[in-house]
Amino acid sequence: MGGAHFAQSGSEGARPSSGSRWSVLLACVVVVLVVALNAALRYPTEEVRYLNEDATWHTLLTVQAYEETPASQHLFLPIDTLGEPADKYIPWGAAIPDDAGNYYYTSFSPAGFFVAWAFIKAFGLPVAESSIYLLGTVTLAVSACVLAALLAAVYEGRRHRAALVLAGALAYVCLPEVLHGMGPVFWHQSVMQVTLPLQVLAWWHAERGSKGWRVAFWALALANPYIEWTGYVANVGFALAGLIWRHDGWRAGLARAAGLALVTVCSFGLFCGHYLLRVSASAFLDALVARFVSRGPTSTSTSYVTLLARYGTSFALLWALLAGALVWAVVARRGRPRLAPGVPALLFVLAFPVLENLVMKQHAVNYGYDRIKLALPVLLLMCEFARNALEARPRRREGVPAAAGFVAAVAVASALNVCSYVMGGTYVWPEAYRADNEKIASAVTVDYPDALYACDSFVRGYLNLLFGRGIYEYQSPESSRALADQRGYDTVVLIESPDSPYVRDVRVFSPEHPSGVTYSLDDAGNLVVTE
């Protein structure tokens, strides 16, 4: 990886060290402060529900399971089973079991769960949503700094470099999907929004001869597919870019592509090998195939039209900024805007990973954090159009008011994006239910600590953590009693939650009450127990 063909040799608008490192550093500081202030102002002070909250609760459940089960057992695989003997051998969604009755989630690697566990452990935080919110905020700040470093590298020696870096990073941290997917919601894609742009940054510098960045690129080419599926698609994009924008012949390009293929296969081998230390190969592969079929392009539960519409919601006014910058560039350049040297290849490697959304269509529609990756090429394109317009002016000073105006327009659009996120009701909305759930759960678990717990609906992390144990899902009174007989329990606690996560009531079947007693709340919110 080296690249004379990418060098800015006498390109229009170039100036040596224009836009100092200090101004770029200041832009980073401003953006980090915006992230912190934004997070503080958005932190919920009342009971809320939020889109994709199941991802956060799933992460918290695995973190709690890591705490309750020895690492020698779970090996930091995505365990969904808590630590008591009574919690074992209880199925959980599409997870698959090991010989000890622990169930492991196979759709994603351990990486995101491990990051959350390590963060909570390192800072002594509780296993709670507030800790995930803090982790998401830190992740967003780091992601924004990596993006700023990438834009600073692209516009090295360019006029108005600091303005372009500030505008791009500011627009990024205020996108609705970014605020959500690196805020109250945390999943593997949240980690990927740090490591993927970091891999692109490493590629950019490696193509210009940096040996240190070349090592970083290959390390991330191995790590990113393990972290999240987008990494596989991204590596294909890097390989194709080396062939399309070849600068040292076909042989070198093919050799790099072969190297990326090998590293990608090794990453998949690490992913599979890690799981196979605990689960059977047949069950593991069957689970992978089943999840791909349910979420892939053949899925009929969603459409590509819906996916396109969701991109509109995810980025909101960024599309208006992009359109405005395009018109500005066309007018300023008299219909002939041009991309800076190296930018076409950069746009390609940034945009190529978005193909993963087309492959895993259902997941990209249902989970917005999977769509964040498109923000990177869109933001770069916006900055490129703005650069074209700003550099159309022959003198730097003439462009300063225009650059300030561009940053101001981005700031206004970003503020409106934040307002739409907070007040739109699409991502977060007030809904009081947790205090009521906790009243019922605390009473039942105190009265019946040694019972078989079941639910008439699906069970995910929230209910497991609410009741502090494993819960059989999709059970009726008859089926739960049969399970209790099999496992040696004389009491069944059946959680009735047809509209999860609401707990409507809890029915308990015991030797004292064979017909069952019901724990519920009256209209005043008081706990009542009825036969």
Short mmCIF file of C-alpha atoms in Angstrom, two decimals:
data_model
loop_
_atom_site.label_atom_id
_atom_site.label_comp_id
_atom_site.label_asym_id
_atom_site.label_seq_id
_atom_site.Cartn_x
_atom_site.Cartn_y
_atom_site.Cartn_z
CA MET A 1 0.00 0.00 0.00
CA GLY A 2 1.70 3.13 -1.14
CA GLY A 3 0.25 5.70 -3.41
CA ALA A 4 1.81 8.42 -5.48
CA HIS A 5 -1.35 8.63 -7.53
CA PHE A 6 -3.27 9.89 -4.52
CA ALA A 7 -0.89 12.74 -3.74
CA GLN A 8 -2.07 16.35 -3.96
CA SER A 9 0.53 17.59 -6.38
CA GLY A 10 -0.23 21.17 -7.21
CA SER A 11 -3.98 20.65 -6.96
CA GLU A 12 -6.18 23.69 -7.12
CA GLY A 13 -6.60 25.47 -3.82
CA ALA A 14 -3.75 23.68 -2.05
CA ARG A 15 -1.61 25.65 0.39
CA PRO A 16 1.14 24.30 2.64
CA SER A 17 -0.19 23.82 6.21
CA SER A 18 -3.20 26.06 5.60
CA GLY A 19 -5.53 25.55 8.55
CA SER A 20 -3.17 24.78 11.39
CA ARG A 21 -3.25 21.70 13.56
CA TRP A 22 -4.32 23.90 16.42
CA SER A 23 -7.45 25.03 14.57
CA VAL A 24 -8.34 21.41 13.79
CA LEU A 25 -7.71 20.45 17.42
CA LEU A 26 -9.96 23.31 18.49
CA ALA A 27 -12.66 21.98 16.15
CA CYS A 28 -12.37 18.59 17.87
CA VAL A 29 -12.66 20.19 21.30
CA VAL A 30 -15.77 22.09 20.20
CA VAL A 31 -17.40 18.93 18.87
CA VAL A 32 -16.60 16.92 22.02
CA LEU A 33 -18.11 19.70 24.14
CA VAL A 34 -21.21 19.63 21.93
CA VAL A 35 -21.46 15.87 22.44
CA ALA A 36 -21.16 16.22 26.22
CA LEU A 37 -23.64 19.11 26.47
CA ASN A 38 -26.06 17.37 24.15
CA ALA A 39 -25.93 14.17 26.19
CA ALA A 40 -26.48 16.04 29.46
CA LEU A 41 -29.48 17.93 28.11
CA ARG A 42 -31.04 14.82 26.55
CA TYR A 43 -30.66 12.56 29.57
CA PRO A 44 -34.19 11.47 30.52
CA THR A 45 -35.54 12.72 33.82
CA GLU A 46 -38.78 10.70 33.60
CA GLU A 47 -39.76 7.19 32.61
CA VAL A 48 -39.35 6.72 28.88
CA ARG A 49 -39.37 4.09 26.21
CA TYR A 50 -37.12 4.26 23.19
CA LEU A 51 -36.62 2.70 19.82
CA ASN A 52 -34.44 -0.43 19.78
CA GLU A 53 -34.31 -0.52 23.58
CA ASP A 54 -34.12 -4.31 23.36
CA ALA A 55 -30.51 -3.94 22.15
CA THR A 56 -29.55 -2.04 25.29
CA TRP A 57 -31.32 -4.51 27.60
CA HIS A 58 -29.71 -7.42 25.76
CA THR A 59 -26.29 -5.84 26.30
CA LEU A 60 -27.02 -5.30 29.99
CA LEU A 61 -28.22 -8.88 30.41
CA THR A 62 -24.99 -10.22 28.94
CA VAL A 63 -22.91 -7.90 31.13
CA GLN A 64 -24.80 -9.17 34.19
CA ALA A 65 -24.33 -12.77 33.03
CA TYR A 66 -20.59 -12.12 32.70
CA GLU A 67 -20.62 -11.06 36.33
CA GLU A 68 -22.57 -14.08 37.58
CA THR A 69 -20.87 -16.83 35.60
CA PRO A 70 -17.11 -17.54 35.76
CA ALA A 71 -15.20 -16.39 32.69
CA SER A 72 -13.73 -19.87 32.46
CA GLN A 73 -17.23 -21.04 31.55
CA HIS A 74 -18.51 -18.34 29.21
CA LEU A 75 -15.12 -17.35 27.70
CA PHE A 76 -16.71 -13.92 27.08
CA LEU A 77 -19.02 -15.34 24.46
CA PRO A 78 -22.41 -13.54 24.28
CA ILE A 79 -24.05 -15.47 27.11
CA ASP A 80 -27.75 -14.83 27.80
CA THR A 81 -28.04 -17.12 30.84
CA LEU A 82 -27.67 -15.82 34.38
CA GLY A 83 -25.50 -17.55 36.93
CA GLU A 84 -27.73 -19.53 39.32
CA PRO A 85 -28.23 -23.28 38.71
CA ALA A 86 -31.96 -22.61 38.32
CA ASP A 87 -31.21 -20.27 35.39
CA LYS A 88 -29.52 -22.95 33.31
CA TYR A 89 -31.14 -24.88 30.46
CA ILE A 90 -33.74 -22.17 29.86
CA PRO A 91 -33.98 -21.33 26.12
CA TRP A 92 -33.58 -17.68 25.16
CA GLY A 93 -34.71 -16.54 21.71
CA ALA A 94 -32.58 -18.02 18.94
CA ALA A 95 -29.59 -18.57 21.26
CA ILE A 96 -27.94 -22.00 21.37
CA PRO A 97 -26.81 -23.94 24.47
CA ASP A 98 -23.56 -25.42 25.67
CA ASP A 99 -23.26 -28.58 27.73
CA ALA A 100 -23.66 -26.63 30.99
CA GLY A 101 -27.05 -25.17 30.02
CA ASN A 102 -25.76 -21.70 29.17
CA TYR A 103 -27.33 -20.12 26.07
CA TYR A 104 -25.24 -18.03 23.68
CA TYR A 105 -26.36 -15.45 21.14
CA THR A 106 -24.75 -16.15 17.76
CA SER A 107 -25.94 -13.32 15.48
CA PHE A 108 -23.09 -11.04 16.59
CA SER A 109 -19.65 -11.56 18.03
CA PRO A 110 -18.73 -11.01 21.69
CA ALA A 111 -17.03 -7.68 20.84
CA GLY A 112 -19.84 -5.25 21.66
CA PHE A 113 -20.80 -7.06 24.85
CA PHE A 114 -17.20 -7.22 25.98
CA VAL A 115 -16.69 -3.48 25.38
CA ALA A 116 -19.76 -2.70 27.48
CA TRP A 117 -18.66 -5.07 30.26
CA ALA A 118 -15.10 -3.72 30.28
CA PHE A 119 -16.32 -0.10 30.41
CA ILE A 120 -18.74 -0.77 33.26
CA LYS A 121 -16.15 -2.84 35.13
CA ALA A 122 -13.30 -0.36 34.64
CA PHE A 123 -15.26 2.58 36.04
CA GLY A 124 -17.18 0.69 38.71
CA LEU A 125 -20.54 1.55 37.18
CA PRO A 126 -23.84 -0.21 37.85
CA VAL A 127 -25.28 -2.61 35.29
CA ALA A 128 -27.89 -0.06 34.25
CA GLU A 129 -29.11 2.03 31.33
CA SER A 130 -27.30 5.08 32.69
CA SER A 131 -23.98 3.28 32.24
CA ILE A 132 -24.85 2.38 28.66
CA TYR A 133 -25.81 6.02 28.02
CA LEU A 134 -22.43 7.15 29.31
CA LEU A 135 -20.64 4.53 27.22
CA GLY A 136 -22.56 5.61 24.13
CA THR A 137 -21.65 9.24 24.76
CA VAL A 138 -17.95 8.42 25.10
CA THR A 139 -18.12 6.25 21.98
CA LEU A 140 -19.72 9.11 20.03
CA ALA A 141 -17.05 11.57 21.17
CA VAL A 142 -14.27 9.20 20.07
CA SER A 143 -16.05 8.47 16.77
CA ALA A 144 -16.39 12.20 16.08
CA CYS A 145 -12.69 12.76 16.76
CA VAL A 146 -11.77 9.95 14.34
CA LEU A 147 -14.01 11.49 11.69
CA ALA A 148 -12.43 14.90 12.33
CA ALA A 149 -8.97 13.35 11.94
CA LEU A 150 -10.04 11.78 8.64
CA LEU A 151 -11.41 15.07 7.30
CA ALA A 152 -8.30 16.88 8.50
CA ALA A 153 -6.13 14.38 6.62
CA VAL A 154 -8.21 14.73 3.45
CA TYR A 155 -8.03 18.51 3.55
CA GLU A 156 -4.41 18.80 4.64
CA GLY A 157 -2.99 21.92 2.98
CA ARG A 158 -6.41 23.08 1.84
CA ARG A 159 -7.96 26.45 2.51
CA HIS A 160 -10.70 26.51 5.13
CA ARG A 161 -9.60 23.11 6.42
CA ALA A 162 -10.73 23.82 9.98
CA ALA A 163 -14.15 25.01 8.82
CA LEU A 164 -14.68 21.84 6.79
CA VAL A 165 -13.56 19.63 9.68
CA LEU A 166 -15.78 21.45 12.17
CA ALA A 167 -18.80 21.41 9.87
CA GLY A 168 -18.47 17.72 9.03
CA ALA A 169 -17.95 16.58 12.62
CA LEU A 170 -20.67 18.88 14.00
CA ALA A 171 -23.24 17.64 11.49
CA TYR A 172 -22.29 14.06 12.36
CA VAL A 173 -22.75 14.26 16.13
CA CYS A 174 -26.20 15.82 15.78
CA LEU A 175 -27.73 13.33 13.36
CA PRO A 176 -30.83 11.69 14.91
CA GLU A 177 -29.62 8.15 14.29
CA VAL A 178 -26.17 8.93 15.67
CA LEU A 179 -27.64 10.54 18.79
CA HIS A 180 -29.71 7.42 19.36
CA GLY A 181 -27.31 4.64 18.31
CA MET A 182 -24.51 6.11 20.42
CA GLY A 183 -26.64 7.33 23.30
CA PRO A 184 -29.42 5.32 24.95
CA VAL A 185 -28.88 2.42 22.54
CA PHE A 186 -25.61 0.50 22.36
CA TRP A 187 -24.77 -2.36 20.05
CA HIS A 188 -21.86 -3.64 17.98
CA GLN A 189 -22.46 -1.00 15.30
CA SER A 190 -21.77 1.62 17.97
CA VAL A 191 -18.26 0.20 18.32
CA MET A 192 -17.96 -0.05 14.55
CA GLN A 193 -18.54 3.70 14.22
CA VAL A 194 -15.13 4.07 15.85
CA THR A 195 -13.22 1.20 14.28
CA LEU A 196 -14.53 1.50 10.70
CA PRO A 197 -13.62 5.19 10.18
CA LEU A 198 -10.36 4.42 11.97
CA GLN A 199 -9.65 1.70 9.40
CA VAL A 200 -10.47 4.17 6.61
CA LEU A 201 -8.12 6.73 8.19
CA ALA A 202 -5.39 4.08 8.40
CA TRP A 203 -5.99 3.16 4.74
CA TRP A 204 -5.74 6.83 3.70
CA HIS A 205 -2.37 7.29 5.39
CA ALA A 206 -1.09 3.84 4.35
CA GLU A 207 -1.82 4.71 0.71
CA ARG A 208 0.50 7.66 1.19
CA GLY A 209 3.36 5.58 2.47
CA SER A 210 2.95 5.51 6.25
CA LYS A 211 4.27 2.20 7.58
CA GLY A 212 2.72 2.64 11.01
CA TRP A 213 -0.72 3.29 9.58
CA ARG A 214 -0.26 0.32 7.24
CA VAL A 215 0.16 -1.95 10.25
CA ALA A 216 -2.93 -0.36 11.84
CA PHE A 217 -4.93 -0.94 8.66
CA TRP A 218 -4.13 -4.65 8.52
CA ALA A 219 -4.86 -5.05 12.24
CA LEU A 220 -8.26 -3.42 11.76
CA ALA A 221 -8.88 -5.50 8.62
CA LEU A 222 -8.61 -8.52 10.93
CA ALA A 223 -10.55 -7.02 13.84
CA ASN A 224 -13.49 -5.31 12.13
CA PRO A 225 -15.13 -8.38 10.58
CA TYR A 226 -14.94 -10.00 14.01
CA ILE A 227 -16.54 -6.96 15.63
CA GLU A 228 -19.49 -6.68 13.25
CA TRP A 229 -20.58 -8.06 9.87
CA THR A 230 -20.00 -4.74 8.09
CA GLY A 231 -16.28 -5.43 8.42
CA TYR A 232 -16.50 -8.23 5.85
CA VAL A 233 -18.12 -5.96 3.28
CA ALA A 234 -15.69 -3.13 4.08
CA ASN A 235 -12.69 -5.38 3.40
CA VAL A 236 -14.12 -6.23 -0.02
CA GLY A 237 -14.41 -2.51 -0.68
CA PHE A 238 -10.77 -1.88 0.25
CA ALA A 239 -9.66 -4.74 -2.01
CA LEU A 240 -11.68 -3.40 -4.95
CA ALA A 241 -10.40 0.13 -4.40
CA GLY A 242 -6.84 -1.16 -4.68
CA LEU A 243 -7.70 -2.74 -8.03
CA ILE A 244 -9.74 0.13 -9.46
CA TRP A 245 -7.33 2.90 -8.43
CA ARG A 246 -4.22 0.79 -8.93
CA HIS A 247 -0.98 2.72 -8.88
CA ASP A 248 1.66 0.01 -8.84
CA GLY A 249 0.28 -2.50 -11.30
CA TRP A 250 -2.17 -5.38 -11.34
CA ARG A 251 0.11 -7.79 -9.52
CA ALA A 252 0.48 -5.59 -6.46
CA GLY A 253 -3.23 -4.84 -6.46
CA LEU A 254 -4.12 -8.51 -6.71
CA ALA A 255 -1.62 -9.35 -3.97
CA ARG A 256 -3.24 -6.83 -1.63
CA ALA A 257 -6.68 -8.16 -2.51
CA ALA A 258 -5.51 -11.70 -1.78
CA GLY A 259 -4.04 -10.52 1.51
CA LEU A 260 -7.33 -8.90 2.49
CA ALA A 261 -9.19 -12.07 1.55
CA LEU A 262 -6.88 -14.13 3.73
CA VAL A 263 -7.17 -11.76 6.68
CA THR A 264 -10.96 -11.70 6.33
CA VAL A 265 -11.15 -15.50 6.28
CA CYS A 266 -8.91 -15.60 9.36
CA SER A 267 -11.25 -13.16 11.11
CA PHE A 268 -14.22 -15.41 10.37
CA GLY A 269 -12.19 -18.35 11.61
CA LEU A 270 -11.56 -16.56 14.91
CA PHE A 271 -15.26 -15.78 15.19
CA CYS A 272 -16.31 -19.37 14.59
CA GLY A 273 -13.46 -20.91 16.57
CA HIS A 274 -14.35 -18.86 19.63
CA TYR A 275 -17.93 -20.18 19.61
CA LEU A 276 -16.90 -23.74 18.88
CA LEU A 277 -15.01 -23.82 22.16
CA ARG A 278 -18.44 -24.03 23.81
CA VAL A 279 -21.18 -24.99 21.34
CA SER A 280 -21.58 -27.68 18.70
CA ALA A 281 -20.61 -26.90 15.11
CA SER A 282 -23.94 -28.05 13.68
CA ALA A 283 -26.03 -25.94 16.06
CA PHE A 284 -23.80 -22.93 15.50
CA LEU A 285 -23.88 -23.08 11.70
CA ASP A 286 -27.62 -23.77 11.68
CA ALA A 287 -28.19 -20.68 13.83
CA LEU A 288 -26.04 -18.51 11.56
CA VAL A 289 -27.87 -19.64 8.44
CA ALA A 290 -31.28 -19.19 10.08
CA ARG A 291 -30.50 -15.63 11.16
CA PHE A 292 -29.14 -14.74 7.72
CA VAL A 293 -32.27 -16.04 6.00
CA SER A 294 -34.58 -14.17 8.38
CA ARG A 295 -32.70 -10.88 8.04
CA GLY A 296 -31.28 -11.11 4.52
CA PRO A 297 -32.46 -9.98 1.09
CA THR A 298 -35.01 -12.81 0.84
CA SER A 299 -36.84 -11.58 3.94
CA THR A 300 -40.41 -10.58 3.09
CA SER A 301 -41.07 -8.71 6.35
CA THR A 302 -39.53 -5.51 4.99
CA SER A 303 -38.85 -3.83 1.64
CA TYR A 304 -36.09 -1.76 0.11
CA VAL A 305 -38.53 1.13 -0.24
CA THR A 306 -38.97 1.09 3.52
CA LEU A 307 -35.20 0.99 3.97
CA LEU A 308 -34.77 4.10 1.79
CA ALA A 309 -37.45 5.91 3.77
CA ARG A 310 -35.70 5.04 7.03
CA TYR A 311 -32.50 6.66 5.75
CA GLY A 312 -34.50 9.86 5.41
CA THR A 313 -35.55 9.68 9.05
CA SER A 314 -32.07 8.70 10.24
CA PHE A 315 -30.26 11.72 8.80
CA ALA A 316 -33.08 14.29 8.56
CA LEU A 317 -31.69 17.70 7.55
CA LEU A 318 -28.32 16.29 6.46
CA TRP A 319 -29.99 15.63 3.11
CA ALA A 320 -30.93 19.31 2.85
CA LEU A 321 -27.36 20.32 3.70
CA LEU A 322 -26.05 17.96 1.02
CA ALA A 323 -28.43 19.36 -1.59
CA GLY A 324 -27.61 22.94 -0.61
CA ALA A 325 -23.87 22.30 -0.79
CA LEU A 326 -24.28 20.72 -4.23
CA VAL A 327 -26.18 23.73 -5.58
CA TRP A 328 -23.60 26.05 -4.05
CA ALA A 329 -20.73 24.16 -5.68
CA VAL A 330 -22.45 24.02 -9.08
CA VAL A 331 -23.09 27.75 -9.05
CA ALA A 332 -19.64 28.65 -7.76
CA ARG A 333 -17.87 26.35 -10.22
CA ARG A 334 -20.20 27.26 -13.08
CA GLY A 335 -21.51 23.75 -13.39
CA ARG A 336 -18.16 21.99 -13.04
CA PRO A 337 -17.43 20.99 -9.43
CA ARG A 338 -14.58 18.53 -9.05
CA LEU A 339 -13.55 16.05 -6.39
CA ALA A 340 -10.13 16.56 -4.83
CA PRO A 341 -7.38 14.00 -5.59
CA GLY A 342 -7.90 10.80 -3.64
CA VAL A 343 -11.49 11.63 -2.70
CA PRO A 344 -13.19 9.40 -5.33
CA ALA A 345 -11.41 6.33 -3.88
CA LEU A 346 -12.16 7.52 -0.35
CA LEU A 347 -15.84 7.92 -1.15
CA PHE A 348 -15.82 4.42 -2.59
CA VAL A 349 -14.37 2.77 0.52
CA LEU A 350 -16.71 4.77 2.77
CA ALA A 351 -19.82 3.97 0.74
CA PHE A 352 -19.09 0.32 -0.07
CA PRO A 353 -19.88 -0.97 3.46
CA VAL A 354 -23.42 0.36 3.07
CA LEU A 355 -24.04 -2.64 0.81
CA GLU A 356 -24.27 -4.64 4.02
CA ASN A 357 -27.60 -2.89 4.64
CA LEU A 358 -28.88 -4.17 1.30
CA VAL A 359 -27.80 -7.71 2.17
CA MET A 360 -29.15 -7.65 5.75
CA LYS A 361 -32.21 -5.63 4.78
CA GLN A 362 -34.52 -6.61 7.60
CA HIS A 363 -31.98 -5.76 10.29
CA ALA A 364 -31.17 -2.40 8.67
CA VAL A 365 -34.86 -1.47 8.58
CA ASN A 366 -35.62 -2.52 12.16
CA TYR A 367 -32.43 -1.33 13.85
CA GLY A 368 -31.45 2.22 12.97
CA TYR A 369 -27.91 2.01 14.31
CA ASP A 370 -27.15 -0.27 11.37
CA ARG A 371 -27.81 2.66 9.03
CA ILE A 372 -25.34 5.10 10.62
CA LYS A 373 -22.51 3.99 8.32
CA LEU A 374 -24.06 5.87 5.38
CA ALA A 375 -23.46 9.15 7.22
CA LEU A 376 -19.71 9.00 6.54
CA PRO A 377 -19.75 9.19 2.70
CA VAL A 378 -22.65 11.66 2.75
CA LEU A 379 -20.77 13.99 5.10
CA LEU A 380 -17.60 13.76 3.01
CA LEU A 381 -19.58 14.59 -0.12
CA MET A 382 -21.17 17.58 1.62
CA CYS A 383 -17.72 18.83 2.64
CA GLU A 384 -16.39 18.29 -0.89
CA PHE A 385 -19.15 20.39 -2.41
CA ALA A 386 -18.51 23.11 0.16
CA ARG A 387 -14.77 22.98 -0.55
CA ASN A 388 -15.45 23.43 -4.27
CA ALA A 389 -17.53 26.52 -3.58
CA LEU A 390 -15.08 28.01 -1.09
CA GLU A 391 -12.02 27.45 -3.27
CA ALA A 392 -13.74 29.01 -6.28
CA ARG A 393 -12.84 32.34 -4.69
CA PRO A 394 -9.29 33.32 -5.71
CA ARG A 395 -8.27 34.69 -2.33
CA ARG A 396 -8.47 33.07 1.04
CA ARG A 397 -9.85 36.15 2.77
CA GLU A 398 -12.74 36.32 0.33
CA GLY A 399 -13.78 32.85 1.37
CA VAL A 400 -13.69 33.42 5.14
CA PRO A 401 -17.22 34.89 5.41
CA ALA A 402 -18.53 32.12 3.17
CA ALA A 403 -16.79 29.46 5.30
CA ALA A 404 -18.26 30.99 8.44
CA GLY A 405 -21.68 31.02 6.78
CA PHE A 406 -21.31 27.35 5.87
CA VAL A 407 -20.43 26.39 9.45
CA ALA A 408 -23.34 28.50 10.71
CA ALA A 409 -25.78 26.78 8.32
CA VAL A 410 -24.53 23.38 9.50
CA ALA A 411 -24.88 24.47 13.13
CA VAL A 412 -28.49 25.60 12.60
CA ALA A 413 -29.40 22.38 10.76
CA SER A 414 -27.68 20.35 13.49
CA ALA A 415 -29.63 22.14 16.22
CA LEU A 416 -32.86 21.43 14.34
CA ASN A 417 -31.87 17.78 14.00
CA VAL A 418 -31.38 17.57 17.75
CA CYS A 419 -34.77 19.20 18.32
CA SER A 420 -36.46 16.77 15.95
CA TYR A 421 -34.81 13.87 17.79
CA VAL A 422 -35.88 15.10 21.21
CA MET A 423 -39.39 16.25 20.37
CA GLY A 424 -40.34 14.10 17.40
CA GLY A 425 -41.41 11.05 19.40
CA THR A 426 -39.87 8.67 16.88
CA TYR A 427 -36.85 7.69 18.94
CA VAL A 428 -37.73 8.46 22.57
CA TRP A 429 -41.15 9.03 24.15
CA PRO A 430 -42.45 9.31 27.73
CA GLU A 431 -44.17 6.19 28.98
CA ALA A 432 -44.53 5.22 32.63
CA TYR A 433 -44.49 1.50 33.29
CA ARG A 434 -41.29 0.55 35.07
CA ALA A 435 -42.27 1.56 38.59
CA ASP A 436 -45.45 -0.51 38.26
CA ASN A 437 -43.50 -3.48 36.90
CA GLU A 438 -41.02 -3.24 39.76
CA LYS A 439 -43.79 -3.26 42.38
CA ILE A 440 -45.15 -6.52 41.03
CA ALA A 441 -41.76 -8.12 40.41
CA SER A 442 -40.32 -7.29 43.84
CA ALA A 443 -43.36 -8.70 45.63
CA VAL A 444 -43.46 -11.92 43.62
CA THR A 445 -39.73 -12.63 43.85
CA VAL A 446 -39.80 -12.13 47.63
CA ASP A 447 -42.83 -14.37 48.07
CA TYR A 448 -41.69 -17.07 45.62
CA PRO A 449 -37.90 -17.17 45.36
CA ASP A 450 -37.83 -20.90 44.52
CA ALA A 451 -40.29 -21.28 41.67
CA LEU A 452 -40.23 -21.87 37.95
CA TYR A 453 -40.68 -18.54 36.18
CA ALA A 454 -42.38 -18.38 32.79
CA CYS A 455 -43.96 -15.77 30.54
CA ASP A 456 -46.82 -15.86 28.05
CA SER A 457 -44.84 -13.74 25.57
CA PHE A 458 -41.24 -13.37 24.43
CA VAL A 459 -38.52 -12.77 27.00
CA ARG A 460 -35.57 -10.51 26.43
CA GLY A 461 -33.09 -8.77 28.68
CA TYR A 462 -35.50 -6.42 30.41
CA LEU A 463 -37.72 -9.11 31.97
CA ASN A 464 -34.72 -11.25 32.93
CA LEU A 465 -33.15 -8.34 34.80
CA LEU A 466 -36.47 -7.17 36.27
CA PHE A 467 -37.11 -10.55 37.91
CA GLY A 468 -33.42 -11.41 38.30
CA ARG A 469 -33.58 -14.90 36.80
CA GLY A 470 -34.09 -17.08 33.77
CA ILE A 471 -37.65 -17.13 32.40
CA TYR A 472 -39.25 -19.57 30.00
CA GLU A 473 -40.93 -17.72 27.14
CA TYR A 474 -44.19 -18.33 25.24
CA GLN A 475 -45.74 -20.48 27.97
CA SER A 476 -49.33 -21.15 29.02
CA PRO A 477 -50.50 -22.27 32.48
CA GLU A 478 -50.56 -25.87 31.26
CA SER A 479 -47.15 -25.86 29.55
CA SER A 480 -45.46 -24.04 32.43
CA ARG A 481 -46.84 -26.57 34.92
CA ALA A 482 -45.49 -29.39 32.75
CA LEU A 483 -42.07 -27.72 32.75
CA ALA A 484 -42.24 -27.35 36.53
CA ASP A 485 -42.90 -31.07 36.89
CA GLN A 486 -39.93 -31.87 34.65
CA ARG A 487 -37.58 -29.62 36.61
CA GLY A 488 -38.81 -30.52 40.07
CA TYR A 489 -40.66 -27.33 41.03
CA ASP A 490 -43.98 -27.32 42.88
CA THR A 491 -44.69 -23.64 42.14
CA VAL A 492 -45.07 -21.78 38.84
CA VAL A 493 -44.84 -18.00 38.41
CA LEU A 494 -46.44 -17.06 35.09
CA ILE A 495 -45.78 -13.49 33.96
CA GLU A 496 -48.55 -12.18 31.76
CA SER A 497 -47.01 -9.59 29.47
CA PRO A 498 -48.86 -9.64 26.15
CA ASP A 499 -47.67 -6.10 25.42
CA SER A 500 -44.02 -6.42 26.44
CA PRO A 501 -42.35 -4.80 28.33
CA TYR A 502 -45.54 -4.12 30.31
CA VAL A 503 -46.28 -6.66 33.04
CA ARG A 504 -50.05 -6.82 33.14
CA ASP A 505 -50.12 -9.22 36.08
CA VAL A 506 -48.44 -12.33 37.48
CA ARG A 507 -50.26 -15.58 38.19
CA VAL A 508 -48.81 -18.00 40.73
CA PHE A 509 -49.76 -21.68 40.86
CA SER A 510 -48.60 -23.42 44.05
CA PRO A 511 -49.65 -26.33 46.32
CA GLU A 512 -51.44 -23.80 48.54
CA HIS A 513 -53.19 -22.22 45.54
CA PRO A 514 -53.53 -24.85 42.81
CA SER A 515 -56.02 -22.66 40.92
CA GLY A 516 -53.63 -19.73 41.14
CA VAL A 517 -53.39 -16.30 42.73
CA THR A 518 -52.85 -13.11 40.74
CA TYR A 519 -50.50 -10.23 41.57
CA SER A 520 -51.59 -6.99 39.91
CA LEU A 521 -52.05 -3.28 40.55
CA ASP A 522 -55.35 -1.51 41.14
CA ASP A 523 -56.29 1.80 39.54
CA ALA A 524 -54.48 3.69 42.30
CA GLY A 525 -51.27 1.77 41.65
CA ASN A 526 -51.47 -0.34 44.79
CA LEU A 527 -50.44 -3.99 44.77
CA VAL A 528 -53.33 -6.40 45.11
CA VAL A 529 -53.29 -10.22 45.36
CA THR A 530 -56.48 -11.99 44.31
CA GLU A 531 -57.52 -15.62 44.04
#
